[in-house]
Amino acid sequence: MAEAHQAVAFQFTVTPEGLDFHLSREAIRQLYLAGISSWKKRLVRAKNSFLTGVYPASPSSWMVVVMATAGSFYCRVDPSLGMIAHIRHYLPESRLLSPESRTMVSATLFSTGVWLSAVLLFRQALKLLLSYHGWMFEPHGKMSRSTRIWVALMKVLSIRKPLLYSFQTSLPKLPVPSVEATVTRYLESVRPLMDDKKYSKMEVLAKEFKEKTAPRLQKYLILKSWWTTNYVSDWWEEYIYLRGRSPIMVNSNYYAMDFLYVTPSHIQAARAGNAVHAMIQHPPHSHPPQMMALGIVPMCSYQSERMFNTTRIPGKETDTLLHLVDSKHLAVYHKGRFYKVWLYYGGQPLPPCDLELQFQRILDDPSPPQPGEEHLAALTAGERCWGGGDIGGVWDPGMLGVVEVLGMVEMLGMVEVLGMEGMVEVLGMVGMLGMVEMLGMVEMLGMVEVLQMEGMVEVLGMVGMLGWWRSWGWWRCWGWGHLSPQFMLATDKFQLGYTERGHCRGEPNTSLAPPQRLQWDLPEECSAAIEGSLSVARALAQDVDFCCFQFSRFGKGLIKKCRTSPDAFIQISLQLAHFRQVPNPGQVPIPRGHALSPGRCPPPGTPSPRAGVALSRHGPSSQRAERQRLFRLAAEKHQHMYRLAMTGAGIDRHLFCLYVVSRYLGIQSPFLAQVLSEPWRLSTSQTPQQQLKMFDLAQHPDHVSTGGGFGPVADDGYGVSYIIAGENLITFHVSSKFSSSETDSKRFGRHIHQAMLDIAELFEKPAEKAA
């Protein structure tokens, strides 16, 4: 209790002599510093909001307009054409304002109006320019005249350095594609997967849908698009994620891993201190947004708004989101115990050496877990409704240890994985640490590497992250990809660094109050719900079949010689591998790829699967030129579908929204029901690499990231993530389920490896092949 008393600014006790009053100067000082820091943050936010709102203009441009107007007016040149005099006429009389002052005030008001009008005009022009997508469909290395003009105008309007949200209100709204185009592209994408009979039936359903049902549904979608910036995101978030009652663990989680070859420090507490401090310093609103297309097209920054301090609270029918504007502490889990660690002292973030001290204190604490605390985090690893039980007491604000104290769950030390008794291989696998909670927040996997050690975690100083996909809306691949493999790791290694002994740099403040143990009062209903969720989580974890491998025969350097994009090359290799494992294309549903989308575009629709079908039907004995032609045709088709999706003309989301409208209106559509019933047996994603340019990978080739991955979307499918790390390395993460007799992650990994080699062989010259 000593620490608690130190945190109280004043105390008083009643004695026979009266009130005994004690004032803590240090506590008052800390309160003062915390208040100053809080007001500084408010002022910075207000400043950033103003600068964002007037972009691409600036306060200095306002001064220029005011001074130019005033100067010309005093030179007896009226640029306002009488407007300044008109404004002066309506100013209230005052003895404090001389005629000259009234003229100056009028000129300032007129100049401000002109400046604001120019701001609105520039922002509208910026929105129109960002609506241009012609650059995306031009051949690589070539640029049309219209695109050159567009690039020049974009550079002129965005010459001032933007902040994170500077382009946000200038981004164009997500357009609603035409039903004709969406249905046509859907039929084209599934044609190689269906036999003639099944495809003919689908054509009949599609024709009936286009002619009878779709026009009415489309009108409602267009109406919604008029008053929303994105007609998809809210429904996708609500119905695909928040209303889903299945466990988040494995089904909706992703993970990110450490450097592949380098471990900056093997001291666990030190690695945790640097990693947490780096995330505290993650780019705030004053940093620029992520750009693409020659560095002039901004990506939507809304996805970073709730990167931290956001979670989803389980409910019986739907979850609700909880977002904290600010968070000054985090929760730490170690050996079945939860701790609360303050991240600020005197209004300033704790330096890494102080965080290392706090984490080491937790590691050295020998106290046992409280009753029910050890597996408490498994509570949200099971079904979202928690078996329908009422455990309302656990959501008491005083007990929301994991929800209200952080923006992330920090895993430290020897962690028992779901309390499993057997040996479970969980190296970096998604959802395996369900015990550390799936509250939807970022989770640090203990600065550890999870090994095959009786369900325990061996401390090796490795860092990892685990979190919730967050609807693919405000945290897409690039969001968490930048945070973990890029910003956090680069800051940890190249900016913060370690001493020769592996500790954080600097001298820690040993007078800091130690971390606070969270106290739990768990009712009997809650304990029963924990056990139920724990059993579900164990079953999920034990069912995950995971394979991670490095493909080092070649990388993007050789792929570019094939005159195709690395992403298209890998996607076609995945499709070829999938068709080789499941040879009958009539039984293979639509492979779908997740890709980064600019602006407010949702993930892309269905890439053409004809590559896997075509290449699998033309074996090694086929003509080399014919197979090359088929590959290029498929690669071009993939790129075209990818670009259409990036411009908002994808397939999946449009059909999904049409289905939602049909349910609202009570309309039955056999076509939509058939489309949306298709499982996603091949779900893919690419982890971004080196987009922040915080260090030169060419000079530090051993600092490539391992990337991350996710679980399979379908029970009989695969989840495949890959990261193109350098010129000669691609890391693949393959997941499936042991319970499916149709899947095998290691076998599929071998198919991917061979498919990559086979496609590359098509473009090898005889001399290269001999070598």
Short mmCIF file of C-alpha atoms in Angstrom, two decimals, residues 99-520:
data_model
loop_
_atom_site.label_atom_id
_atom_site.label_comp_id
_atom_site.label_asym_id
_atom_site.label_seq_id
_atom_site.Cartn_x
_atom_site.Cartn_y
_atom_site.Cartn_z
CA PRO A 99 -11.28 54.67 -39.26
CA GLU A 100 -7.95 53.12 -40.21
CA SER A 101 -8.49 50.28 -37.74
CA ARG A 102 -11.99 49.66 -39.09
CA THR A 103 -10.53 49.47 -42.59
CA MET A 104 -7.86 47.03 -41.41
CA VAL A 105 -10.45 44.81 -39.71
CA SER A 106 -12.60 44.86 -42.84
CA ALA A 107 -9.63 43.98 -45.03
CA THR A 108 -8.71 41.14 -42.68
CA LEU A 109 -12.24 39.73 -42.76
CA PHE A 110 -12.35 39.96 -46.54
CA SER A 111 -8.91 38.34 -46.86
CA THR A 112 -9.95 35.53 -44.53
CA GLY A 113 -13.04 34.86 -46.62
CA VAL A 114 -10.96 34.79 -49.81
CA TRP A 115 -8.43 32.47 -48.16
CA LEU A 116 -11.12 30.06 -46.93
CA SER A 117 -12.74 30.03 -50.36
CA ALA A 118 -9.39 29.19 -51.89
CA VAL A 119 -8.92 26.39 -49.34
CA LEU A 120 -12.28 24.89 -50.27
CA LEU A 121 -11.47 25.24 -53.97
CA PHE A 122 -8.07 23.56 -53.56
CA ARG A 123 -9.52 20.72 -51.52
CA GLN A 124 -12.22 20.12 -54.11
CA ALA A 125 -9.60 20.16 -56.83
CA LEU A 126 -7.55 17.68 -54.82
CA LYS A 127 -10.57 15.40 -54.52
CA LEU A 128 -11.12 15.51 -58.27
CA LEU A 129 -7.46 14.72 -58.92
CA LEU A 130 -7.54 11.79 -56.49
CA SER A 131 -10.52 10.41 -58.41
CA TYR A 132 -8.28 9.88 -61.44
CA HIS A 133 -7.23 6.23 -61.78
CA GLY A 134 -5.82 6.20 -65.28
CA TRP A 135 -2.25 5.90 -63.98
CA MET A 136 -3.10 2.55 -62.45
CA PHE A 137 -3.98 0.90 -65.76
CA GLU A 138 -0.99 2.08 -67.75
CA PRO A 139 1.88 -0.29 -68.66
CA HIS A 140 4.78 -0.37 -66.23
CA GLY A 141 7.43 2.19 -67.12
CA LYS A 142 5.16 4.14 -69.47
CA MET A 143 3.17 7.26 -68.70
CA SER A 144 0.59 8.97 -70.88
CA ARG A 145 0.37 12.73 -71.31
CA SER A 146 -2.77 12.96 -69.18
CA THR A 147 -1.04 11.09 -66.38
CA ARG A 148 1.98 13.40 -66.58
CA ILE A 149 -0.31 16.43 -66.25
CA TRP A 150 -2.08 14.74 -63.34
CA VAL A 151 1.24 14.06 -61.58
CA ALA A 152 2.31 17.68 -62.03
CA LEU A 153 -0.96 19.03 -60.62
CA MET A 154 -0.84 16.63 -57.68
CA LYS A 155 2.69 17.72 -56.82
CA VAL A 156 1.68 21.38 -56.99
CA LEU A 157 -1.34 20.95 -54.72
CA SER A 158 0.50 18.73 -52.23
CA ILE A 159 3.79 20.63 -52.19
CA ARG A 160 3.33 21.35 -48.50
CA LYS A 161 4.23 18.42 -46.21
CA PRO A 162 0.93 16.76 -45.20
CA LEU A 163 -0.05 15.49 -41.78
CA LEU A 164 -1.61 12.10 -41.14
CA TYR A 165 -5.18 13.25 -41.82
CA SER A 166 -4.47 16.11 -44.25
CA PHE A 167 -5.96 14.25 -47.23
CA GLN A 168 -8.77 12.57 -45.34
CA THR A 169 -11.62 14.86 -46.34
CA SER A 170 -10.24 15.14 -49.87
CA LEU A 171 -10.36 11.41 -50.55
CA PRO A 172 -13.12 10.54 -53.01
CA LYS A 173 -16.05 8.48 -51.87
CA LEU A 174 -16.10 4.80 -52.63
CA PRO A 175 -18.07 4.44 -55.89
CA VAL A 176 -20.78 1.83 -56.33
CA PRO A 177 -19.92 -0.38 -59.33
CA SER A 178 -22.59 -1.22 -61.86
CA VAL A 179 -24.40 -4.51 -61.32
CA GLU A 180 -23.70 -5.52 -64.91
CA ALA A 181 -19.93 -5.12 -64.47
CA THR A 182 -19.85 -6.90 -61.11
CA VAL A 183 -21.89 -9.89 -62.23
CA THR A 184 -19.92 -10.19 -65.48
CA ARG A 185 -16.59 -10.21 -63.63
CA TYR A 186 -17.94 -12.72 -61.14
CA LEU A 187 -19.04 -15.13 -63.86
CA GLU A 188 -15.74 -14.70 -65.64
CA SER A 189 -13.77 -15.48 -62.47
CA VAL A 190 -15.71 -18.68 -61.63
CA ARG A 191 -15.89 -20.07 -65.14
CA PRO A 192 -12.61 -22.08 -64.87
CA LEU A 193 -13.82 -23.55 -61.59
CA MET A 194 -17.15 -24.92 -62.76
CA ASP A 195 -18.20 -27.61 -65.19
CA ASP A 196 -20.60 -26.72 -67.99
CA LYS A 197 -23.72 -27.80 -66.12
CA LYS A 198 -22.97 -25.89 -62.96
CA TYR A 199 -21.86 -22.79 -64.86
CA SER A 200 -25.02 -22.79 -66.99
CA LYS A 201 -27.10 -22.86 -63.83
CA MET A 202 -25.11 -19.96 -62.40
CA GLU A 203 -25.61 -17.98 -65.61
CA VAL A 204 -29.38 -18.42 -65.34
CA LEU A 205 -29.37 -17.24 -61.73
CA ALA A 206 -27.18 -14.26 -62.62
CA LYS A 207 -29.41 -13.20 -65.50
CA GLU A 208 -32.53 -13.39 -63.35
CA PHE A 209 -30.78 -11.40 -60.62
CA LYS A 210 -29.66 -8.64 -63.02
CA GLU A 211 -33.05 -8.23 -64.62
CA LYS A 212 -35.45 -8.59 -61.69
CA THR A 213 -33.83 -8.16 -58.28
CA ALA A 214 -30.65 -6.12 -58.69
CA PRO A 215 -32.08 -2.79 -59.97
CA ARG A 216 -34.05 -2.19 -56.78
CA LEU A 217 -31.19 -3.22 -54.50
CA GLN A 218 -28.72 -1.08 -56.43
CA LYS A 219 -30.83 2.06 -55.95
CA TYR A 220 -30.60 1.70 -52.17
CA LEU A 221 -26.83 1.26 -52.35
CA ILE A 222 -26.44 4.35 -54.52
CA LEU A 223 -28.58 6.32 -52.08
CA LYS A 224 -26.37 5.17 -49.21
CA SER A 225 -23.21 6.12 -51.09
CA TRP A 226 -24.45 9.70 -51.40
CA TRP A 227 -24.37 10.33 -47.67
CA THR A 228 -21.55 8.00 -46.58
CA THR A 229 -17.88 8.05 -47.51
CA ASN A 230 -17.81 4.27 -47.79
CA TYR A 231 -20.97 2.31 -48.43
CA VAL A 232 -19.29 -0.96 -47.41
CA SER A 233 -17.24 -0.45 -44.24
CA ASP A 234 -19.96 -0.11 -41.59
CA TRP A 235 -21.94 -3.15 -42.80
CA TRP A 236 -18.81 -5.24 -43.23
CA GLU A 237 -17.65 -4.36 -39.73
CA GLU A 238 -21.06 -5.02 -38.22
CA TYR A 239 -22.18 -8.21 -39.94
CA ILE A 240 -18.90 -9.93 -40.75
CA TYR A 241 -17.06 -9.19 -37.52
CA LEU A 242 -19.04 -7.72 -34.64
CA ARG A 243 -22.05 -9.99 -35.11
CA GLY A 244 -19.92 -13.07 -35.57
CA ARG A 245 -20.33 -15.34 -32.55
CA SER A 246 -17.42 -17.65 -33.30
CA PRO A 247 -14.16 -17.20 -31.39
CA ILE A 248 -11.84 -14.42 -32.50
CA MET A 249 -8.91 -16.67 -31.74
CA VAL A 250 -7.57 -18.31 -34.93
CA ASN A 251 -10.67 -17.28 -36.90
CA SER A 252 -10.07 -13.53 -36.87
CA ASN A 253 -6.59 -12.93 -35.54
CA TYR A 254 -3.32 -12.12 -37.20
CA TYR A 255 0.22 -12.26 -35.87
CA ALA A 256 3.48 -10.51 -36.69
CA MET A 257 6.96 -11.80 -35.93
CA ASP A 258 10.47 -10.55 -35.21
CA PHE A 259 13.55 -10.10 -37.37
CA LEU A 260 14.38 -13.31 -39.17
CA TYR A 261 18.11 -13.50 -38.52
CA VAL A 262 18.81 -10.93 -35.79
CA THR A 263 17.87 -10.69 -32.11
CA PRO A 264 19.02 -7.25 -30.88
CA SER A 265 19.01 -8.35 -27.23
CA HIS A 266 18.39 -11.65 -25.46
CA ILE A 267 17.40 -9.90 -22.23
CA GLN A 268 13.65 -10.22 -22.13
CA ALA A 269 12.85 -7.16 -20.02
CA ALA A 270 15.18 -4.97 -22.10
CA ARG A 271 13.61 -6.08 -25.38
CA ALA A 272 10.17 -5.42 -23.92
CA GLY A 273 11.23 -1.96 -22.73
CA ASN A 274 12.45 -0.88 -26.16
CA ALA A 275 9.48 -2.41 -27.98
CA VAL A 276 6.88 -0.76 -25.75
CA HIS A 277 8.65 2.58 -25.84
CA ALA A 278 8.77 2.37 -29.65
CA MET A 279 5.01 1.79 -29.80
CA ILE A 280 4.40 4.74 -27.49
CA GLN A 281 6.31 6.83 -30.00
CA HIS A 282 4.42 5.39 -32.98
CA PRO A 283 3.78 8.14 -35.58
CA PRO A 284 1.09 10.48 -34.20
CA HIS A 285 -1.13 12.83 -36.16
CA SER A 286 1.80 15.08 -37.04
CA HIS A 287 3.39 12.41 -39.24
CA PRO A 288 2.55 12.14 -42.94
CA PRO A 289 0.13 9.54 -44.34
CA GLN A 290 1.25 6.51 -46.28
CA MET A 291 1.61 7.30 -49.96
CA MET A 292 1.69 5.29 -53.17
CA ALA A 293 1.94 5.94 -56.93
CA LEU A 294 5.12 8.01 -57.14
CA GLY A 295 4.56 9.13 -53.57
CA ILE A 296 1.63 11.39 -54.42
CA VAL A 297 -1.49 9.27 -53.82
CA PRO A 298 -2.40 9.05 -50.11
CA MET A 299 -3.89 5.99 -48.48
CA CYS A 300 -6.83 6.33 -46.13
CA SER A 301 -5.49 7.11 -42.65
CA TYR A 302 -8.70 6.32 -40.81
CA GLN A 303 -7.45 2.78 -40.28
CA SER A 304 -4.76 4.08 -37.92
CA GLU A 305 -7.18 6.06 -35.75
CA ARG A 306 -8.04 3.09 -33.53
CA MET A 307 -4.78 1.22 -33.80
CA PHE A 308 -4.40 1.43 -30.03
CA ASN A 309 -6.78 1.74 -27.07
CA THR A 310 -9.55 -0.07 -28.92
CA THR A 311 -11.28 -3.32 -28.12
CA ARG A 312 -14.58 -5.10 -28.67
CA ILE A 313 -16.79 -5.96 -25.73
CA PRO A 314 -18.58 -9.31 -26.12
CA GLY A 315 -22.34 -9.43 -26.17
CA LYS A 316 -25.02 -12.08 -26.63
CA GLU A 317 -25.99 -10.96 -30.14
CA THR A 318 -23.28 -8.53 -31.17
CA ASP A 319 -20.07 -7.05 -29.86
CA THR A 320 -19.58 -3.36 -29.24
CA LEU A 321 -16.43 -1.35 -29.78
CA LEU A 322 -14.74 0.54 -26.97
CA HIS A 323 -12.17 3.18 -27.85
CA LEU A 324 -10.21 5.24 -25.35
CA VAL A 325 -8.93 8.60 -26.51
CA ASP A 326 -5.77 8.18 -24.50
CA SER A 327 -4.12 5.51 -22.39
CA LYS A 328 -1.31 6.03 -19.90
CA HIS A 329 -0.63 2.47 -18.83
CA LEU A 330 -0.64 -1.08 -20.14
CA ALA A 331 -1.45 -4.47 -18.73
CA VAL A 332 1.28 -7.07 -18.37
CA TYR A 333 0.63 -10.80 -18.03
CA HIS A 334 3.24 -13.05 -16.47
CA LYS A 335 2.84 -16.56 -15.08
CA GLY A 336 -0.90 -16.27 -14.69
CA ARG A 337 -0.80 -12.80 -13.10
CA PHE A 338 -1.88 -9.40 -14.43
CA TYR A 339 -0.07 -6.16 -13.68
CA LYS A 340 -0.72 -2.52 -14.40
CA VAL A 341 2.35 -0.58 -15.56
CA TRP A 342 2.29 3.19 -15.94
CA LEU A 343 3.88 4.42 -19.15
CA TYR A 344 4.30 8.06 -18.12
CA TYR A 345 6.03 9.84 -15.26
CA GLY A 346 5.85 13.58 -14.78
CA GLY A 347 3.80 13.87 -17.94
CA GLN A 348 6.58 12.33 -20.05
CA PRO A 349 6.83 8.80 -21.49
CA LEU A 350 9.00 6.46 -19.49
CA PRO A 351 12.34 5.85 -21.22
CA PRO A 352 13.18 2.27 -22.21
CA CYS A 353 15.50 1.78 -19.23
CA ASP A 354 12.67 2.59 -16.81
CA LEU A 355 10.32 0.24 -18.64
CA GLU A 356 12.96 -2.49 -18.46
CA LEU A 357 13.16 -1.96 -14.72
CA GLN A 358 9.40 -2.30 -14.35
CA PHE A 359 9.25 -5.43 -16.47
CA GLN A 360 12.14 -6.97 -14.58
CA ARG A 361 10.31 -6.35 -11.31
CA ILE A 362 7.40 -8.34 -12.69
CA LEU A 363 9.69 -11.16 -13.80
CA ASP A 364 11.23 -11.30 -10.31
CA ASP A 365 7.88 -11.34 -8.49
CA PRO A 366 7.44 -14.82 -6.91
CA SER A 367 3.79 -14.37 -5.88
CA PRO A 368 1.27 -16.94 -7.23
CA PRO A 369 -1.85 -16.11 -9.29
CA GLN A 370 -5.09 -15.35 -7.51
CA PRO A 371 -7.94 -17.84 -7.68
CA GLY A 372 -9.27 -17.90 -11.25
CA GLU A 373 -6.72 -15.37 -12.50
CA GLU A 374 -4.38 -17.76 -14.30
CA HIS A 375 -6.77 -18.54 -17.14
CA LEU A 376 -8.83 -15.37 -16.97
CA ALA A 377 -7.65 -14.19 -20.38
CA ALA A 378 -9.11 -17.30 -21.99
CA LEU A 379 -12.54 -15.87 -21.22
CA THR A 380 -12.70 -14.11 -24.56
CA ALA A 381 -10.90 -16.82 -26.52
CA GLY A 382 -14.05 -18.92 -26.81
CA GLU A 383 -17.49 -18.19 -28.18
CA ARG A 384 -18.31 -14.50 -28.12
CA CYS A 385 -21.55 -14.97 -26.22
CA TRP A 386 -19.61 -16.90 -23.53
CA GLY A 387 -22.15 -19.68 -23.50
CA GLY A 388 -25.00 -17.25 -22.91
CA GLY A 389 -24.00 -16.92 -19.28
CA ASP A 390 -24.48 -13.69 -17.39
CA ILE A 391 -21.18 -12.63 -15.91
CA GLY A 392 -21.91 -8.95 -15.82
CA GLY A 393 -19.83 -8.43 -12.71
CA VAL A 394 -16.62 -9.04 -14.59
CA TRP A 395 -17.21 -5.96 -16.71
CA ASP A 396 -17.27 -3.75 -13.66
CA PRO A 397 -14.96 -0.78 -14.43
CA GLY A 398 -12.76 -1.75 -11.51
CA MET A 399 -12.24 -5.21 -12.97
CA LEU A 400 -11.66 -4.33 -16.60
CA GLY A 401 -7.98 -5.04 -16.13
CA VAL A 402 -7.27 -6.00 -19.70
CA VAL A 403 -9.81 -3.71 -21.31
CA GLU A 404 -9.41 -0.42 -19.50
CA VAL A 405 -5.76 -0.38 -18.66
CA LEU A 406 -4.06 -0.59 -21.96
CA GLY A 407 -3.92 -0.27 -25.64
CA MET A 408 -2.06 -3.56 -25.72
CA VAL A 409 -1.58 -6.71 -23.66
CA GLU A 410 2.04 -7.31 -22.83
CA MET A 411 3.22 -10.89 -22.49
CA LEU A 412 6.31 -11.41 -20.39
CA GLY A 413 8.07 -14.52 -19.18
CA MET A 414 7.40 -18.20 -19.11
CA VAL A 415 3.88 -18.37 -20.44
CA GLU A 416 1.77 -21.46 -20.20
CA VAL A 417 -0.08 -21.77 -23.49
CA LEU A 418 -3.73 -22.28 -22.64
CA GLY A 419 -2.67 -24.54 -19.81
CA MET A 420 -2.07 -27.37 -22.28
CA GLU A 421 -0.40 -30.47 -20.89
CA GLY A 422 0.92 -31.92 -24.12
CA MET A 423 3.62 -30.71 -26.44
CA VAL A 424 2.19 -28.17 -28.84
CA GLU A 425 4.11 -26.61 -31.66
CA VAL A 426 3.03 -22.98 -31.64
CA LEU A 427 5.96 -21.19 -33.22
CA GLY A 428 4.49 -17.83 -34.10
CA MET A 429 1.09 -19.34 -34.83
CA VAL A 430 -1.98 -17.19 -34.73
CA GLY A 431 -4.27 -17.52 -31.77
CA MET A 432 -2.15 -20.06 -29.92
CA LEU A 433 -1.77 -17.69 -27.02
CA GLY A 434 -5.50 -17.34 -26.71
CA MET A 435 -4.92 -17.42 -23.02
CA VAL A 436 -3.37 -14.00 -23.26
CA GLU A 437 -6.76 -12.79 -24.36
CA MET A 438 -8.38 -12.02 -27.61
CA LEU A 439 -9.94 -8.75 -26.51
CA GLY A 440 -9.19 -7.35 -29.92
CA MET A 441 -6.22 -5.31 -28.74
CA VAL A 442 -2.65 -5.67 -29.83
CA GLU A 443 -0.94 -8.39 -27.88
CA MET A 444 2.74 -8.71 -27.32
CA LEU A 445 3.65 -12.38 -27.46
CA GLY A 446 6.00 -12.03 -24.61
CA MET A 447 9.11 -10.82 -26.34
CA VAL A 448 9.56 -14.54 -26.61
CA GLU A 449 9.79 -17.31 -29.13
CA VAL A 450 7.17 -19.99 -28.60
CA LEU A 451 8.73 -23.41 -28.76
CA GLN A 452 7.70 -27.04 -28.49
CA MET A 453 8.21 -27.29 -24.73
CA GLU A 454 5.22 -28.85 -22.99
CA GLY A 455 3.08 -25.89 -23.79
CA MET A 456 5.52 -23.46 -22.22
CA VAL A 457 7.31 -20.45 -23.67
CA GLU A 458 11.08 -20.32 -23.53
CA VAL A 459 12.42 -16.82 -23.07
CA LEU A 460 14.75 -15.96 -25.95
CA GLY A 461 14.21 -12.25 -26.21
CA MET A 462 12.11 -12.51 -29.36
CA VAL A 463 9.25 -10.12 -29.99
CA GLY A 464 5.91 -10.77 -31.66
CA MET A 465 2.47 -9.28 -31.96
CA LEU A 466 -1.01 -10.69 -32.03
CA GLY A 467 -4.18 -8.79 -32.71
CA TRP A 468 -7.59 -8.72 -34.32
CA TRP A 469 -8.08 -7.98 -38.03
CA ARG A 470 -10.35 -5.14 -37.03
CA SER A 471 -12.67 -5.52 -39.95
CA TRP A 472 -10.01 -4.75 -42.55
CA GLY A 473 -11.32 -1.23 -42.08
CA TRP A 474 -9.14 0.86 -39.81
CA TRP A 475 -6.26 -1.56 -39.46
CA ARG A 476 -5.33 -3.20 -42.73
CA CYS A 477 -2.15 -5.03 -43.57
CA TRP A 478 -0.10 -1.91 -43.91
CA GLY A 479 -1.19 -0.65 -40.50
CA TRP A 480 0.07 -3.52 -38.41
CA GLY A 481 2.82 -4.26 -40.94
CA HIS A 482 4.26 -0.81 -40.37
CA LEU A 483 3.87 -1.02 -36.61
CA SER A 484 5.59 -4.35 -36.02
CA PRO A 485 8.04 -5.41 -38.71
CA GLN A 486 8.88 -1.87 -39.64
CA PHE A 487 8.39 0.98 -37.20
CA MET A 488 8.70 -0.92 -33.93
CA LEU A 489 11.59 -3.17 -34.97
CA ALA A 490 13.49 -0.41 -36.76
CA THR A 491 13.08 1.95 -33.80
CA ASP A 492 14.12 -0.79 -31.40
CA LYS A 493 17.29 -1.67 -33.29
CA PHE A 494 18.48 1.47 -35.06
CA GLN A 495 17.24 4.34 -32.89
CA LEU A 496 16.97 3.11 -29.31
CA GLY A 497 19.59 0.36 -29.30
CA TYR A 498 21.14 -1.50 -26.36
CA THR A 499 24.27 -1.46 -24.25
CA GLU A 500 27.06 -3.97 -24.78
CA ARG A 501 25.44 -6.23 -22.18
CA GLY A 502 22.05 -6.08 -23.89
CA HIS A 503 20.29 -3.67 -21.53
CA CYS A 504 18.35 -0.58 -22.54
CA ARG A 505 20.45 2.55 -22.70
CA GLY A 506 20.36 5.03 -19.84
CA GLU A 507 20.12 4.83 -16.07
CA PRO A 508 16.75 3.71 -14.69
CA ASN A 509 14.86 5.65 -12.05
CA THR A 510 14.83 3.21 -9.14
CA SER A 511 12.45 5.43 -7.15
CA LEU A 512 9.57 4.60 -9.48
CA ALA A 513 6.68 2.84 -7.78
CA PRO A 514 6.61 -0.83 -8.82
CA PRO A 515 3.91 -2.21 -11.12
CA GLN A 516 0.53 -2.72 -9.53
CA ARG A 517 -0.97 -6.20 -9.29
CA LEU A 518 -4.52 -6.22 -10.57
CA GLN A 519 -6.97 -7.62 -8.06
CA TRP A 520 -9.83 -9.83 -9.19
#
